[in-house]
PDB file of C-alpha atoms in Angstrom:
ATOM      1  CA  MET A 238      -0.201  -0.511  26.397  1.00 77.00           C
ATOM      2  CA  SER A 239      -3.673  -1.881  25.871  1.00 85.00           C
ATOM      3  CA  PRO A 240      -4.284  -4.298  22.970  1.00 86.00           C
ATOM      4  CA  PHE A 241      -6.151  -1.551  21.108  1.00 88.00           C
ATOM      5  CA  LEU A 242      -3.153   0.811  21.243  1.00 91.00           C
ATOM      6  CA  LYS A 243      -0.827  -1.952  20.109  1.00 91.00           C
ATOM      7  CA  GLN A 244      -3.102  -2.718  17.160  1.00 90.00           C
ATOM      8  CA  LEU A 245      -3.288   1.003  16.411  1.00 91.00           C
ATOM      9  CA  LEU A 246       0.513   1.173  16.382  1.00 91.00           C
ATOM     10  CA  ALA A 247       0.763  -1.796  14.016  1.00 91.00           C
ATOM     11  CA  VAL A 248      -1.896  -0.400  11.683  1.00 92.00           C
ATOM     12  CA  SER A 249      -0.639   3.196  11.738  1.00 93.00           C
ATOM     13  CA  GLY A 250       2.400   2.427   9.584  1.00 91.00           C
ATOM     14  CA  VAL A 251       0.165   1.083   6.817  1.00 92.00           C
ATOM     15  CA  VAL A 252      -2.257   3.986   7.217  1.00 92.00           C
ATOM     16  CA  LEU A 253       0.566   6.505   6.835  1.00 93.00           C
ATOM     17  CA  TYR A 254       1.588   4.737   3.633  1.00 92.00           C
ATOM     18  CA  MET A 255      -1.948   5.252   2.339  1.00 91.00           C
ATOM     19  CA  ILE A 256      -1.631   8.959   3.108  1.00 93.00           C
ATOM     20  CA  GLY A 257       1.489   8.976   0.943  1.00 92.00           C
ATOM     21  CA  THR A 258      -0.477   7.189  -1.779  1.00 91.00           C
ATOM     22  CA  GLY A 259      -3.059   9.961  -1.774  1.00 91.00           C
ATOM     23  CA  ALA A 260      -0.245  12.484  -2.111  1.00 92.00           C
ATOM     24  CA  ASN A 261       1.158  10.517  -5.066  1.00 90.00           C
ATOM     25  CA  ILE A 262      -2.165  10.750  -6.868  1.00 88.00           C
ATOM     26  CA  ALA A 263      -2.711  14.469  -6.254  1.00 89.00           C
ATOM     27  CA  TYR A 264       0.851  15.715  -6.673  1.00 90.00           C
ATOM     28  CA  PRO A 265       0.809  16.186 -10.506  1.00 89.00           C
ATOM     29  CA  GLY A 266      -1.720  18.988 -10.052  1.00 86.00           C
ATOM     30  CA  VAL A 267       0.858  20.773  -7.889  1.00 86.00           C
ATOM     31  CA  LEU A 268       3.925  19.876  -9.950  1.00 89.00           C
ATOM     32  CA  LEU A 269       2.632  20.669 -13.423  1.00 88.00           C
ATOM     33  CA  GLN A 270       1.137  23.980 -12.423  1.00 87.00           C
ATOM     34  CA  GLN A 271       4.419  25.242 -10.990  1.00 89.00           C
ATOM     35  CA  LEU A 272       6.483  23.956 -13.921  1.00 88.00           C
ATOM     36  CA  ARG A 273       4.369  26.074 -16.293  1.00 87.00           C
ATOM     37  CA  GLN A 274       5.693  29.246 -14.713  1.00 86.00           C
ATOM     38  CA  ARG A 275       8.217  31.268 -16.726  1.00 84.00           C
ATOM     39  CA  ASP A 276      10.916  30.934 -14.059  1.00 83.00           C
ATOM     40  CA  ALA A 277      10.454  27.128 -13.706  1.00 83.00           C
ATOM     41  CA  ALA A 278      13.536  24.917 -13.375  1.00 82.00           C
ATOM     42  CA  PHE A 279      12.686  23.269 -16.715  1.00 84.00           C
ATOM     43  CA  SER A 280       9.761  23.118 -19.101  1.00 83.00           C
ATOM     44  CA  LEU A 281       7.477  20.286 -20.147  1.00 86.00           C
ATOM     45  CA  THR A 282       5.549  19.567 -23.312  1.00 87.00           C
ATOM     46  CA  PRO A 283       1.846  18.572 -23.169  1.00 87.00           C
ATOM     47  CA  GLU A 284       2.926  14.992 -23.907  1.00 88.00           C
ATOM     48  CA  HIS A 285       5.288  15.044 -20.919  1.00 88.00           C
ATOM     49  CA  GLU A 286       2.512  16.351 -18.694  1.00 86.00           C
ATOM     50  CA  SER A 287       0.125  13.633 -19.821  1.00 86.00           C
ATOM     51  CA  TRP A 288       2.678  10.875 -19.183  1.00 88.00           C
ATOM     52  CA  ILE A 289       3.692  12.254 -15.798  1.00 88.00           C
ATOM     53  CA  ALA A 290       0.065  12.247 -14.689  1.00 82.00           C
ATOM     54  CA  SER A 291      -0.809   8.805 -16.092  1.00 82.00           C
ATOM     55  CA  ILE A 292       2.318   6.633 -15.799  1.00 87.00           C
ATOM     56  CA  LEU A 293       1.535   6.072 -12.117  1.00 85.00           C
ATOM     57  CA  GLY A 294      -1.295   3.726 -13.099  1.00 80.00           C
ATOM     58  CA  LEU A 295       0.834   1.644 -15.457  1.00 83.00           C
ATOM     59  CA  ALA A 296       3.495   1.119 -12.801  1.00 87.00           C
ATOM     60  CA  LEU A 297       0.816   0.381 -10.219  1.00 85.00           C
ATOM     61  CA  ILE A 298      -0.333  -2.640 -12.235  1.00 84.00           C
ATOM     62  CA  SER A 299       3.158  -4.162 -12.088  1.00 86.00           C
ATOM     63  CA  GLY A 300       3.217  -3.727  -8.313  1.00 88.00           C
ATOM     64  CA  ILE A 301      -0.155  -5.433  -7.945  1.00 84.00           C
ATOM     65  CA  VAL A 302       1.105  -8.415  -9.975  1.00 83.00           C
ATOM     66  CA  VAL A 303       4.188  -8.821  -7.754  1.00 87.00           C
ATOM     67  CA  ALA A 304       2.379  -8.204  -4.452  1.00 87.00           C
ATOM     68  CA  PRO A 305       0.725 -11.651  -3.957  1.00 84.00           C
ATOM     69  CA  ILE A 306       4.076 -13.410  -4.419  1.00 85.00           C
ATOM     70  CA  CYS A 307       5.773 -11.088  -1.927  1.00 88.00           C
ATOM     71  CA  LEU A 308       2.974 -11.491   0.610  1.00 87.00           C
ATOM     72  CA  GLN A 309       3.180 -15.276   0.400  1.00 85.00           C
ATOM     73  CA  LYS A 310       6.974 -15.680   0.271  1.00 87.00           C
ATOM     74  CA  LEU A 311       8.252 -12.724   2.299  1.00 90.00           C
ATOM     75  CA  GLY A 312       5.419 -12.067   4.702  1.00 89.00           C
ATOM     76  CA  ARG A 313       3.261  -9.045   5.399  1.00 91.00           C
ATOM     77  CA  LYS A 314       5.786  -7.043   7.424  1.00 92.00           C
ATOM     78  CA  LEU A 315       8.688  -7.366   4.990  1.00 93.00           C
ATOM     79  CA  THR A 316       6.425  -6.637   2.021  1.00 92.00           C
ATOM     80  CA  ASN A 317       5.209  -3.474   3.738  1.00 93.00           C
ATOM     81  CA  GLN A 318       8.792  -2.463   4.488  1.00 93.00           C
ATOM     82  CA  LEU A 319       9.986  -3.120   0.937  1.00 92.00           C
ATOM     83  CA  SER A 320       7.043  -1.201  -0.549  1.00 92.00           C
ATOM     84  CA  THR A 321       8.250   1.999   1.131  1.00 93.00           C
ATOM     85  CA  LEU A 322      11.653   1.838  -0.592  1.00 94.00           C
ATOM     86  CA  PRO A 323      10.577   2.504  -4.214  1.00 93.00           C
ATOM     87  CA  ALA A 324       8.161   5.153  -2.941  1.00 93.00           C
ATOM     88  CA  MET A 325      10.897   6.987  -1.022  1.00 94.00           C
ATOM     89  CA  GLY A 326      13.289   6.528  -3.936  1.00 94.00           C
ATOM     90  CA  GLY A 327      10.721   8.009  -6.282  1.00 93.00           C
ATOM     91  CA  TRP A 328      10.205  11.082  -4.124  1.00 94.00           C
ATOM     92  CA  ALA A 329      13.964  11.526  -3.670  1.00 94.00           C
ATOM     93  CA  LEU A 330      14.492  11.359  -7.446  1.00 93.00           C
ATOM     94  CA  LEU A 331      11.642  13.802  -7.948  1.00 92.00           C
ATOM     95  CA  VAL A 332      13.255  16.293  -5.570  1.00 92.00           C
ATOM     96  CA  ALA A 333      16.526  16.091  -7.524  1.00 92.00           C
ATOM     97  CA  ALA A 334      14.913  15.987 -10.980  1.00 90.00           C
ATOM     98  CA  ARG A 335      16.467  18.121 -13.718  1.00 89.00           C
ATOM     99  CA  GLY A 336      14.233  17.080 -16.588  1.00 89.00           C
ATOM    100  CA  PRO A 337      11.116  15.129 -17.640  1.00 90.00           C
ATOM    101  CA  ALA A 338      12.932  11.757 -17.781  1.00 91.00           C
ATOM    102  CA  ALA A 339      13.711  11.882 -14.063  1.00 92.00           C
ATOM    103  CA  LEU A 340      10.106  12.811 -13.317  1.00 92.00           C
ATOM    104  CA  LEU A 341       8.815   9.839 -15.303  1.00 93.00           C
ATOM    105  CA  ILE A 342      11.175   7.425 -13.543  1.00 94.00           C
ATOM    106  CA  SER A 343      10.247   8.816 -10.143  1.00 94.00           C
ATOM    107  CA  ARG A 344       6.525   8.476 -10.867  1.00 92.00           C
ATOM    108  CA  SER A 345       7.088   4.896 -12.042  1.00 93.00           C
ATOM    109  CA  LEU A 346       8.822   4.003  -8.769  1.00 94.00           C
ATOM    110  CA  GLN A 347       5.993   5.577  -6.795  1.00 93.00           C
ATOM    111  CA  GLY A 348       3.416   3.640  -8.791  1.00 91.00           C
ATOM    112  CA  PHE A 349       5.196   0.331  -8.273  1.00 93.00           C
ATOM    113  CA  GLY A 350       5.283   0.915  -4.506  1.00 91.00           C
ATOM    114  CA  MET A 351       1.613   1.859  -4.569  1.00 90.00           C
ATOM    115  CA  GLY A 352       0.779  -1.404  -6.320  1.00 88.00           C
ATOM    116  CA  LEU A 353       2.577  -3.443  -3.674  1.00 88.00           C
ATOM    117  CA  GLN A 354       0.815  -1.620  -0.885  1.00 87.00           C
ATOM    118  CA  ALA A 355      -2.601  -1.692  -2.565  1.00 84.00           C
ATOM    119  CA  ALA A 356      -2.647  -5.452  -2.044  1.00 84.00           C
ATOM    120  CA  ALA A 357      -0.696  -5.564   1.224  1.00 88.00           C
ATOM    121  CA  ALA A 358      -2.567  -2.856   3.139  1.00 89.00           C
ATOM    122  CA  PRO A 359      -6.013  -4.497   3.499  1.00 88.00           C
ATOM    123  CA  VAL A 360      -4.440  -7.872   4.303  1.00 89.00           C
ATOM    124  CA  SER A 361      -2.100  -6.416   6.915  1.00 90.00           C
ATOM    125  CA  ILE A 362      -4.766  -4.292   8.598  1.00 91.00           C
ATOM    126  CA  ALA A 363      -7.218  -7.210   8.737  1.00 89.00           C
ATOM    127  CA  GLU A 364      -4.630  -9.583  10.235  1.00 89.00           C
ATOM    128  CA  TYR A 365      -3.295  -7.078  12.761  1.00 91.00           C
ATOM    129  CA  SER A 366      -6.684  -6.010  14.131  1.00 88.00           C
ATOM    130  CA  SER A 367      -9.232  -7.834  16.222  1.00 86.00           C
ATOM    131  CA  PRO A 368     -12.757  -8.393  14.829  1.00 83.00           C
ATOM    132  CA  LYS A 369     -14.062  -5.673  17.156  1.00 85.00           C
ATOM    133  CA  HIS A 370     -11.869  -2.952  15.616  1.00 87.00           C
ATOM    134  CA  ARG A 371     -11.248  -4.378  12.133  1.00 86.00           C
ATOM    135  CA  GLY A 372     -14.024  -2.495  10.370  1.00 86.00           C
ATOM    136  CA  ALA A 373     -12.933   0.868  11.772  1.00 88.00           C
ATOM    137  CA  PHE A 374      -9.294   0.254  10.891  1.00 90.00           C
ATOM    138  CA  LEU A 375     -10.127  -0.820   7.323  1.00 87.00           C
ATOM    139  CA  ALA A 376     -12.274   2.280   6.888  1.00 87.00           C
ATOM    140  CA  THR A 377      -9.196   4.438   7.478  1.00 88.00           C
ATOM    141  CA  ILE A 378      -7.835   3.448   4.046  1.00 87.00           C
ATOM    142  CA  ALA A 379     -10.260   5.698   2.138  1.00 85.00           C
ATOM    143  CA  PHE A 380      -9.847   8.462   4.719  1.00 89.00           C
ATOM    144  CA  SER A 381      -6.066   8.238   4.353  1.00 91.00           C
ATOM    145  CA  PHE A 382      -6.306   8.643   0.560  1.00 87.00           C
ATOM    146  CA  ALA A 383      -8.323  11.836   0.977  1.00 90.00           C
ATOM    147  CA  THR A 384      -5.967  13.137   3.677  1.00 93.00           C
ATOM    148  CA  GLY A 385      -2.932  12.568   1.445  1.00 92.00           C
ATOM    149  CA  MET A 386      -4.557  14.381  -1.468  1.00 92.00           C
ATOM    150  CA  LEU A 387      -5.431  17.318   0.769  1.00 93.00           C
ATOM    151  CA  ALA A 388      -1.897  17.429   2.191  1.00 93.00           C
ATOM    152  CA  ALA A 389      -0.336  17.418  -1.292  1.00 93.00           C
ATOM    153  CA  HIS A 390      -2.464  20.346  -2.418  1.00 92.00           C
ATOM    154  CA  VAL A 391      -1.815  22.299   0.787  1.00 93.00           C
ATOM    155  CA  PHE A 392       1.941  21.736   0.554  1.00 93.00           C
ATOM    156  CA  GLY A 393       1.914  22.606  -3.153  1.00 90.00           C
ATOM    157  CA  THR A 394       0.002  25.814  -2.525  1.00 90.00           C
ATOM    158  CA  LEU A 395       2.300  27.015   0.240  1.00 92.00           C
ATOM    159  CA  LEU A 396       5.673  25.567  -0.827  1.00 92.00           C
ATOM    160  CA  TYR A 397       7.951  25.250  -3.842  1.00 92.00           C
ATOM    161  CA  TRP A 398       7.369  21.949  -5.646  1.00 91.00           C
ATOM    162  CA  ARG A 399      10.681  20.419  -4.534  1.00 92.00           C
ATOM    163  CA  THR A 400      10.026  21.354  -0.900  1.00 94.00           C
ATOM    164  CA  ALA A 401       6.488  19.998  -1.182  1.00 93.00           C
ATOM    165  CA  ALA A 402       7.947  16.716  -2.496  1.00 93.00           C
ATOM    166  CA  VAL A 403      10.215  16.468   0.559  1.00 94.00           C
ATOM    167  CA  ALA A 404       7.209  17.000   2.842  1.00 93.00           C
ATOM    168  CA  CYS A 405       5.141  14.369   1.031  1.00 92.00           C
ATOM    169  CA  GLY A 406       7.977  11.843   0.826  1.00 92.00           C
ATOM    170  CA  SER A 407       8.785  12.132   4.532  1.00 93.00           C
ATOM    171  CA  VAL A 408       5.519  10.346   5.276  1.00 93.00           C
ATOM    172  CA  TYR A 409       7.062   7.128   3.951  1.00 94.00           C
ATOM    173  CA  ALA A 410      10.061   7.418   6.255  1.00 93.00           C
ATOM    174  CA  VAL A 411       7.762   7.619   9.286  1.00 94.00           C
ATOM    175  CA  SER A 412       5.697   4.755   7.854  1.00 94.00           C
ATOM    176  CA  LEU A 413       8.826   2.573   7.532  1.00 94.00           C
ATOM    177  CA  ILE A 414       9.769   3.239  11.167  1.00 95.00           C
ATOM    178  CA  LEU A 415       6.304   2.301  12.444  1.00 93.00           C
ATOM    179  CA  ILE A 416       6.123  -0.823  10.267  1.00 93.00           C
ATOM    180  CA  SER A 417       9.543  -1.934  11.511  1.00 93.00           C
ATOM    181  CA  ALA A 418       8.416  -1.463  15.122  1.00 91.00           C
ATOM    182  CA  SER A 419       5.479  -3.846  14.623  1.00 91.00           C
ATOM    183  CA  PRO A 420       5.625  -7.660  14.631  1.00 91.00           C
ATOM    184  CA  GLU A 421       4.809  -9.956  11.751  1.00 92.00           C
ATOM    185  CA  THR A 422       1.100 -10.770  11.509  1.00 90.00           C
ATOM    186  CA  PRO A 423       0.071 -13.877  13.503  1.00 89.00           C
ATOM    187  CA  SER A 424      -1.821 -15.334  10.547  1.00 87.00           C
ATOM    188  CA  TYR A 425       1.279 -15.388   8.350  1.00 89.00           C
ATOM    189  CA  LEU A 426       3.435 -16.867  11.126  1.00 89.00           C
ATOM    190  CA  ALA A 427       0.866 -19.622  11.612  1.00 87.00           C
ATOM    191  CA  SER A 428       0.714 -20.322   7.885  1.00 84.00           C
ATOM    192  CA  ILE A 429       4.470 -20.994   7.699  1.00 85.00           C
ATOM    193  CA  GLY A 430       4.508 -23.145  10.837  1.00 83.00           C
ATOM    194  CA  ARG A 431       6.106 -20.710  13.307  1.00 87.00           C
ATOM    195  CA  ARG A 432       3.645 -21.480  16.048  1.00 86.00           C
ATOM    196  CA  GLU A 433       5.544 -20.057  19.009  1.00 89.00           C
ATOM    197  CA  GLN A 434       6.258 -16.789  17.219  1.00 90.00           C
ATOM    198  CA  CYS A 435       2.605 -16.730  16.209  1.00 88.00           C
ATOM    199  CA  ARG A 436       1.503 -17.071  19.842  1.00 89.00           C
ATOM    200  CA  LYS A 437       3.888 -14.333  20.933  1.00 91.00           C
ATOM    201  CA  ALA A 438       2.767 -11.893  18.221  1.00 90.00           C
ATOM    202  CA  TYR A 439      -0.906 -12.705  18.727  1.00 88.00           C
ATOM    203  CA  ARG A 440      -0.762 -12.155  22.480  1.00 89.00           C
ATOM    204  CA  TRP A 441       1.160  -8.919  21.986  1.00 90.00           C
ATOM    205  CA  LEU A 442      -1.564  -7.640  19.684  1.00 87.00           C
ATOM    206  CA  ARG A 443      -4.692  -9.106  21.294  1.00 85.00           C
ATOM    207  CA  GLY A 444      -3.802  -9.712  24.936  1.00 84.00           C
ATOM    208  CA  ARG A 445      -4.280 -12.890  26.979  1.00 83.00           C
ATOM    209  CA  ASP A 446      -7.976 -12.897  27.823  1.00 79.00           C
ATOM    210  CA  GLU A 447     -10.118 -15.985  27.368  1.00 78.00           C
ATOM    211  CA  ASN A 448     -11.659 -14.969  24.031  1.00 79.00           C
ATOM    212  CA  SER A 449      -8.282 -14.107  22.562  1.00 78.00           C
ATOM    213  CA  GLU A 450      -6.837 -17.473  23.589  1.00 81.00           C
ATOM    214  CA  LYS A 451      -9.761 -19.272  21.954  1.00 82.00           C
ATOM    215  CA  GLU A 452      -9.272 -17.298  18.726  1.00 82.00           C
ATOM    216  CA  LEU A 453      -5.568 -18.104  18.842  1.00 82.00           C
ATOM    217  CA  GLU A 454      -6.223 -21.844  19.068  1.00 82.00           C
ATOM    218  CA  VAL A 455      -8.714 -21.621  16.194  1.00 81.00           C
ATOM    219  CA  LEU A 456      -6.078 -19.828  14.110  1.00 79.00           C
ATOM    220  CA  LEU A 457      -3.389 -22.410  14.876  1.00 80.00           C
ATOM    221  CA  ASN A 458      -5.694 -25.345  14.243  1.00 79.00           C
ATOM    222  CA  SER A 459      -6.840 -23.914  10.913  1.00 72.00           C
ATOM    223  CA  GLN A 460      -3.203 -23.786   9.760  1.00 69.00           C
ATOM    224  CA  ARG A 461      -2.234 -27.200  11.110  1.00 63.00           C
ATOM    225  CA  ARG A 462      -2.899 -28.966   7.830  1.00 55.00           C
ATOM    226  CA  LYS A 463       0.116 -28.393   5.600  1.00 52.00           C
ATOM    227  CA  VAL A 464       0.112 -28.392   1.843  1.00 44.00           C
ATOM    228  CA  GLY A 465       2.211 -31.264   0.552  1.00 47.00           C
ATOM    229  CA  PRO A 466       4.555 -31.561  -2.440  1.00 52.00           C
ATOM    230  CA  LYS A 467       4.654 -29.299  -5.476  1.00 50.00           C
ATOM    231  CA  LEU A 468       1.875 -31.110  -7.310  1.00 50.00           C
ATOM    232  CA  ALA A 469      -0.378 -30.788  -4.260  1.00 64.00           C
ATOM    233  CA  GLN A 470       0.544 -27.107  -3.999  1.00 63.00           C
ATOM    234  CA  PHE A 471      -0.439 -26.566  -7.625  1.00 69.00           C
ATOM    235  CA  THR A 472      -3.759 -28.311  -7.015  1.00 75.00           C
ATOM    236  CA  PHE A 473      -4.311 -26.291  -3.854  1.00 67.00           C
ATOM    237  CA  TYR A 474      -3.756 -22.945  -5.597  1.00 69.00           C
ATOM    238  CA  ARG A 475      -5.862 -23.977  -8.590  1.00 76.00           C
ATOM    239  CA  GLN A 476      -8.748 -24.842  -6.285  1.00 74.00           C
ATOM    240  CA  MET A 477      -8.282 -21.608  -4.365  1.00 70.00           C
ATOM    241  CA  ILE A 478      -8.374 -19.478  -7.544  1.00 75.00           C
ATOM    242  CA  ALA A 479     -11.536 -21.268  -8.680  1.00 80.00           C
ATOM    243  CA  LYS A 480     -13.413 -20.307  -5.509  1.00 76.00           C
ATOM    244  CA  PRO A 481     -15.949 -17.468  -5.946  1.00 78.00           C
ATOM    245  CA  GLU A 482     -14.776 -15.785  -2.750  1.00 67.00           C
ATOM    246  CA  PHE A 483     -11.343 -15.404  -4.402  1.00 69.00           C
ATOM    247  CA  TYR A 484     -11.966 -14.564  -8.049  1.00 73.00           C
ATOM    248  CA  LYS A 485     -15.036 -12.351  -7.616  1.00 76.00           C
ATOM    249  CA  PRO A 486     -13.405  -9.666  -5.416  1.00 69.00           C
ATOM    250  CA  THR A 487     -10.233  -9.937  -7.509  1.00 72.00           C
ATOM    251  CA  LEU A 488     -12.133  -9.236 -10.731  1.00 78.00           C
ATOM    252  CA  ILE A 489     -14.061  -6.405  -9.083  1.00 77.00           C
ATOM    253  CA  MET A 490     -10.828  -4.819  -7.849  1.00 70.00           C
ATOM    254  CA  MET A 491      -9.175  -5.163 -11.270  1.00 73.00           C
ATOM    255  CA  PHE A 492     -12.218  -3.626 -12.952  1.00 78.00           C
ATOM    256  CA  MET A 493     -12.168  -0.687 -10.529  1.00 73.00           C
ATOM    257  CA  PHE A 494      -8.459  -0.044 -11.132  1.00 68.00           C
ATOM    258  CA  VAL A 495      -8.872  -0.237 -14.926  1.00 72.00           C
ATOM    259  CA  LEU A 496     -11.929   2.038 -14.807  1.00 74.00           C
ATOM    260  CA  PHE A 497     -10.037   4.522 -12.619  1.00 67.00           C
ATOM    261  CA  GLN A 498      -7.079   4.639 -15.008  1.00 63.00           C
ATOM    262  CA  MET A 499      -9.168   4.725 -18.209  1.00 69.00           C
ATOM    263  CA  SER A 500     -11.188   7.629 -16.809  1.00 69.00           C
ATOM    264  CA  GLY A 501      -8.012   9.719 -16.708  1.00 57.00           C
ATOM    265  CA  MET A 502      -5.961  11.105 -13.857  1.00 51.00           C
ATOM    266  CA  PRO A 503      -6.871  14.648 -12.760  1.00 49.00           C
ATOM    267  CA  TRP A 504      -4.354  17.228 -13.971  1.00 44.00           C
ATOM    268  CA  CYS A 505      -4.567  20.890 -14.936  1.00 42.00           C
ATOM    269  CA  ARG A 506      -4.554  21.768 -18.608  1.00 40.00           C
ATOM    270  CA  ARG A 507      -2.859  24.727 -20.218  1.00 40.00           C
ATOM    271  CA  THR A 508      -6.094  26.245 -21.437  1.00 37.00           C
ATOM    272  CA  PRO A 509      -8.807  27.235 -18.937  1.00 37.00           C
ATOM    273  CA  CYS A 510     -12.034  25.296 -18.868  1.00 37.00           C
ATOM    274  CA  ARG A 511     -15.000  26.993 -20.514  1.00 34.00           C
TER     275      ARG A 511
END
């Protein structure tokens, strides 16, 4: 396999997760519409419908808070793997749901997994891909959201809501397989001092040409300086948080998430629009 195909394989697991995220966002429009039918498995009140559509955002915030710790302590690969578990659990609970409480719990699990992946996906894609292909791979995140939304609506139009949930949730199973088949990112391995594993993963992803070897040495040299005791670690993180290149994009991302949630999630109302 060429380095490009290997990078595509490593990135594809994360991209599939983003497709599932798009399905998570769009699925209430499918679910609520079918549960309003007279022969529905159970009925929902308007309050239930509102919570089912919006609780995803509340759970997503908790996942975003936990994500940086997981990325630093567990690594990119394990964080990506773990993020698929609450998502798959949420879809499985949704398929077996017998009332609104199960739906709310399932949506909360999906939101938590989305929060983990919202932070892990850009980091993982950037560290897996070479500078030549990084922009194209990162651009697939928005495309994957749209694809997942389209898939959820297509499945919901053609299938019963439980069957549509199985189809949407199966994306995460394929994502977990592809993530497990990929190595840990070289940047993370270098940051924790596993230099030989870093070289092996980097050469698997980028090849052994002259430019790749130079980039590998730059990566290893940049991680050679270790952070010392706990006090030095605290100082290091405090300085890192104070840097504009850290807090500015973080604040922008938080503002976008809050704006998205405060604007309201799209869901169909009982009364037609006039």
